[in-house]
XYZ file of C-alpha atoms in Angstrom:
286
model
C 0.000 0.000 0.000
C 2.848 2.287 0.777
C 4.567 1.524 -2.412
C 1.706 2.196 -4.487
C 1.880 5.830 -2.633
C 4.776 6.761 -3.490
C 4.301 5.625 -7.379
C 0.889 7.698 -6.785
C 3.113 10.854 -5.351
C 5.920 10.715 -8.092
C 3.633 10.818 -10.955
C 2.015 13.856 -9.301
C 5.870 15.583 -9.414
C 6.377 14.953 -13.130
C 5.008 18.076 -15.245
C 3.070 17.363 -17.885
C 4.052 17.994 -21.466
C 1.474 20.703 -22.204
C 2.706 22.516 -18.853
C 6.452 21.938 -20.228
C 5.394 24.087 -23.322
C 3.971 26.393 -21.671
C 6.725 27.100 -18.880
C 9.114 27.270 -22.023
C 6.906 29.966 -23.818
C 6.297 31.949 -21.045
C 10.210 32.521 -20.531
C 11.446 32.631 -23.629
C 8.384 36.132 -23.795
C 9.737 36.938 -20.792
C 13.315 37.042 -22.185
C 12.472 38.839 -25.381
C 10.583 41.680 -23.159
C 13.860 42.534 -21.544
C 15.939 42.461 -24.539
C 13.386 44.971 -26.458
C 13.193 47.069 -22.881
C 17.482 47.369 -22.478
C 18.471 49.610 -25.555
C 21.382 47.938 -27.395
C 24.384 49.953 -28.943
C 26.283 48.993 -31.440
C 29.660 47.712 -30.650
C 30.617 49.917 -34.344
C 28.790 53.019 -33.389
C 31.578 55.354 -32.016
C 30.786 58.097 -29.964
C 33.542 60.599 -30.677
C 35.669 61.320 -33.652
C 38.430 59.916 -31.665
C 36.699 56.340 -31.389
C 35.735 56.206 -34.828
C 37.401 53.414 -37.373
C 39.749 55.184 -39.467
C 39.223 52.690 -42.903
C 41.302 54.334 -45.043
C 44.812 57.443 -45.401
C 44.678 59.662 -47.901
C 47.372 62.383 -47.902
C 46.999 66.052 -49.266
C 50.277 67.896 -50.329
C 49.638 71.363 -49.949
C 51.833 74.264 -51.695
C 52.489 77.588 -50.337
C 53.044 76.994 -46.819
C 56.610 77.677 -45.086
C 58.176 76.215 -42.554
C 60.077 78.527 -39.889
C 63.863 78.810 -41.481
C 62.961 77.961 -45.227
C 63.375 79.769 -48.153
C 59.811 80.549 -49.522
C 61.554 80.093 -53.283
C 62.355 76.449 -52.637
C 59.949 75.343 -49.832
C 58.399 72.142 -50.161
C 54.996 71.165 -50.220
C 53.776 70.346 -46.795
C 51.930 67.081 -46.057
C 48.156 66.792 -44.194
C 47.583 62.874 -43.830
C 43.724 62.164 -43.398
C 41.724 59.086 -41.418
C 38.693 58.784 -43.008
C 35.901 57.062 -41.373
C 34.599 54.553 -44.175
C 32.243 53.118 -41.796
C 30.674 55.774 -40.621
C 30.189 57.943 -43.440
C 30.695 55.335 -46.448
C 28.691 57.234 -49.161
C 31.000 60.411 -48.772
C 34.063 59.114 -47.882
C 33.729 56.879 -51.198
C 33.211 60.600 -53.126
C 36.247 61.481 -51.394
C 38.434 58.666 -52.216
C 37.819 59.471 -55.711
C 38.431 62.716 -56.126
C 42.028 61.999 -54.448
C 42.868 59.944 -57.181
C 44.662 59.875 -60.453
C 41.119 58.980 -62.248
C 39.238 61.362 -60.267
C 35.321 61.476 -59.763
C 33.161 61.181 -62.637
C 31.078 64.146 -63.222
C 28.596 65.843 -65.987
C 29.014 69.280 -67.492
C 26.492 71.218 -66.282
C 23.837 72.935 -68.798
C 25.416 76.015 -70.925
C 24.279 78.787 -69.673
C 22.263 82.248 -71.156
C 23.803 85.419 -70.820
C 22.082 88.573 -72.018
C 25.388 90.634 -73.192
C 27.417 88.536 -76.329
C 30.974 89.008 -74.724
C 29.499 87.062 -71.641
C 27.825 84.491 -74.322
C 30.772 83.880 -75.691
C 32.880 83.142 -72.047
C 30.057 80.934 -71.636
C 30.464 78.750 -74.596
C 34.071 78.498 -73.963
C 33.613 77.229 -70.411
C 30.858 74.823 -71.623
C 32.455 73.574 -74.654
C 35.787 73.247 -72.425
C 34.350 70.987 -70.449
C 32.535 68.755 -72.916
C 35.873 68.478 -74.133
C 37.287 66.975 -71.007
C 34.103 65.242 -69.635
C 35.454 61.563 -70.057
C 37.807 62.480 -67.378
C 37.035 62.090 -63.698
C 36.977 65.554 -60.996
C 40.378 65.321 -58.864
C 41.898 68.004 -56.748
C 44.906 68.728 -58.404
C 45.316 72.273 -58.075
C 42.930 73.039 -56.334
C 42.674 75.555 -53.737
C 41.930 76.386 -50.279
C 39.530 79.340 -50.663
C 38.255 80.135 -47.159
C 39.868 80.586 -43.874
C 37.215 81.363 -41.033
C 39.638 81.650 -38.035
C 39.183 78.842 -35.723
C 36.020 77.703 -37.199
C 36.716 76.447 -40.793
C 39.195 75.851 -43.087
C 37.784 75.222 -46.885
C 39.833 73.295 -49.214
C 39.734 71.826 -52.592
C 38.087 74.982 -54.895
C 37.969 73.360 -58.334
C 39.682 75.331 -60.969
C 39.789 75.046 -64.524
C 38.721 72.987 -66.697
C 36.632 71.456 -63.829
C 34.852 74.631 -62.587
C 31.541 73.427 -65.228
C 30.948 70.019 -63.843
C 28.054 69.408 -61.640
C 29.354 68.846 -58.396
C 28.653 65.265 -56.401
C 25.582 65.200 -53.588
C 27.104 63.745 -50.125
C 24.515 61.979 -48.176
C 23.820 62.488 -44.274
C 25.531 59.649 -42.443
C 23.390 59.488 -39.359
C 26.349 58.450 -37.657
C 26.252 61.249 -34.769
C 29.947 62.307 -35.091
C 30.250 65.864 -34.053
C 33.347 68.284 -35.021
C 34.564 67.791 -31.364
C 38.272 68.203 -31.929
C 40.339 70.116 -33.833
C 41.193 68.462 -37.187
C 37.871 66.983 -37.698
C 37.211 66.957 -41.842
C 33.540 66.898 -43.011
C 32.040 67.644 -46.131
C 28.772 70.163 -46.532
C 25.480 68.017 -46.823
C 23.924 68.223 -50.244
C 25.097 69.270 -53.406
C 25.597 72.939 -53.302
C 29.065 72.801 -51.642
C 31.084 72.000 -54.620
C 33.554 69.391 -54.610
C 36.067 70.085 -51.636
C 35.801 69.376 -48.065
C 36.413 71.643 -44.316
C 38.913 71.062 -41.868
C 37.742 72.447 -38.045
C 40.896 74.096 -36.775
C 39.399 73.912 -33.255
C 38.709 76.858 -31.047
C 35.682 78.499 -32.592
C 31.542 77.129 -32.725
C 30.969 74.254 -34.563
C 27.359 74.291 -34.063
C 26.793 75.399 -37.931
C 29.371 72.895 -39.045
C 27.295 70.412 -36.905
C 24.322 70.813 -38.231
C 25.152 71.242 -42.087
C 27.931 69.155 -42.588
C 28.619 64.972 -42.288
C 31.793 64.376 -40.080
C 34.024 61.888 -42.581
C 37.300 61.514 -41.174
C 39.853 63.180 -39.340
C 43.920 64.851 -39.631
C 46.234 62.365 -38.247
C 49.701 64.674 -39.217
C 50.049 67.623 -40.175
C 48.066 69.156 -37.880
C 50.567 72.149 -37.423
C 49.971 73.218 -41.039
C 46.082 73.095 -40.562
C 47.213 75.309 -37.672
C 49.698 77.256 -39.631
C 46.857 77.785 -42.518
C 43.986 79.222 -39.739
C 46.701 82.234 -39.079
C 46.888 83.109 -42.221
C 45.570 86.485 -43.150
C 42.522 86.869 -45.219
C 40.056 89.495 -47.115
C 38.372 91.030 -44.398
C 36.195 94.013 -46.602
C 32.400 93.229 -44.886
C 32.565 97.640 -45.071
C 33.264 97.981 -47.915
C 30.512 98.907 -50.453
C 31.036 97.059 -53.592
C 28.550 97.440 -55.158
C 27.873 101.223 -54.896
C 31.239 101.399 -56.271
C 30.262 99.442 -59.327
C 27.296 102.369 -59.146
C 24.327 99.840 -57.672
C 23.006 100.098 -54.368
C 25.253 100.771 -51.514
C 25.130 97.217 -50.206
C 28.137 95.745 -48.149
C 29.658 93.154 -48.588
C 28.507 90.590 -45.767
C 30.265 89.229 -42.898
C 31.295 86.149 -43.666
C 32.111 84.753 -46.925
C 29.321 83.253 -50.144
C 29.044 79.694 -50.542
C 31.203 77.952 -52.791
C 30.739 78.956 -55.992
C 28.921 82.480 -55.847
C 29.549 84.357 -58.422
C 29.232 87.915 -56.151
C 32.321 90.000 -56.569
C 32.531 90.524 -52.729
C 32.606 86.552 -52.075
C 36.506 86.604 -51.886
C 35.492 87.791 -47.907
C 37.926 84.892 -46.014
C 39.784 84.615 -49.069
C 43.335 83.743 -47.844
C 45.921 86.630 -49.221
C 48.428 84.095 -49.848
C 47.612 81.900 -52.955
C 47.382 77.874 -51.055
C 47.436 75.474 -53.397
C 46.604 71.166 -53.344
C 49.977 70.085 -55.762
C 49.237 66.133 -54.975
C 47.162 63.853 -53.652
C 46.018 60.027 -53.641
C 45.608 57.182 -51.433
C 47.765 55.621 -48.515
């Protein structure tokens, strides 16, 4: 009698196979609810330009810079290395990497333009049939220029000259990677495709709040930093008084305070214009 009991009992201990199921259900919901509640980050998302994956080097010789003892008749052209962040920003650092090489970035001409007076008509047609001339080979920034130096705020380089100055320049996407200009030596590019071809170096020291919230954060200087530094001491154009226009006999509008977007065609956009001509002589891929 006691035996059969304890068989009785035991069988009572074992869980059935429909309450198995349902124990297992009920914690594996219970363990998907916490994952979904506990935000997860990542482990590629960096936080600051310093944690971000530099994928690739690209170096920018720059001409017209002196070091401290050397003849400005035989000075050398000084070397900016830059970390891009391929992972972070892979649309426009894949612009970028183009445009440092040999082969360049392919671009269009853009449309030939209009112009009322026939002297202007005819500069026109010579731009436009310049570059249809040319238009089988890629956009690079060889000789190109640095064209604006905002003290401790910006540094634009990479003003296409030439026979480039028609094409239609490439559209960088946002990133949504979160990177901030938080250091000096950060390197972004404008968002869109109204900022031309070249790219900004933050010298650090200034508000990047507009560079923030216009720009995509794509790499960063790893040398040469003292020639980024070198180039935001530089003196510019600084003529926001001055009224060009009324002395071309229009309205007596000045010129404004900080310099046009890339571009412009405004005679007083040379505001920030370094005095001293700076010049890209080389540049490519590490």
């Amino acid at each position: 009698a006691f035996a059969a009991a304890d068989a009785f009992s035991a069988q009572e201990k074992v869980p059935s196979r429909r309450d198995f199921l349902a124990s297992v259900t009920a914690a594996s919901i219970a363990t998907i609810s916490s994952q979904l509640a506990t935000p997860v980050s990542p482990a590629f998302a960096a936080s600051t330009t310093a944690d971000a994956k530099v994928t690739d080097r690209v170096y920018v010789d720059l001409k017209g810079l002196v070091d401290p003892g050397e003849d400005p008749v035989y000075a050398t052209p000084k070397r900016v290395v830059i970390g891009l962040f391929g992972e972070d920003a892979p649309q426009a650092v894949g612009i970028l990497k183009k445009l440092v090489s040999k082969e360049g970035l392919p671009a269009d001409c853009k449309p030939k333009e209009t112009r009322t007076l026939q002297r202007e008509q005819l500069e026109a047609n010579k731009v436009y049939n310049s570059c249809i001339e040319s238009v089988d080979k890629g956009v690079n920034y060889d000789l190109s220029t640095i064209w604006r130096i905002d003290k401790d705020n910006r540094i634009d380089v990479g003003s296409i000259q030439g026979k480039y100055i028609a094409r239609i320049p490439p559209t960088f996407e946002e990133s949504n990677s979160g990177l901030k200009h938080d250091a000096p030596g950060v390197v972004s590019v404008r968002r869109g495709n109204d900022g031309g071809f070249g790219f900004t170096i933050f010298p650090g020291g200034g508000d990047p709040s507009a560079l923030n919230d216009e720009h995509v954060v794509v790499g960063r200087v790893l040398e040469g930093m003292q020639y980024v530094q070198a180039m935001n001491e530089l003196p510019v154009v600084q003529s926001s008084s001055v009224g060009y226009k009324a002395l071309a006999g229009g309205k007596t509008k000045t010129a404004p305070s900080r310099a046009c977007r890339y571009g412009s065609t405004e005679l007083y956009c040379n505001e920030l214009k370094p005095l001293k001509k700076l010049q890209i002589s080389a540049t490519g891929l590490l």
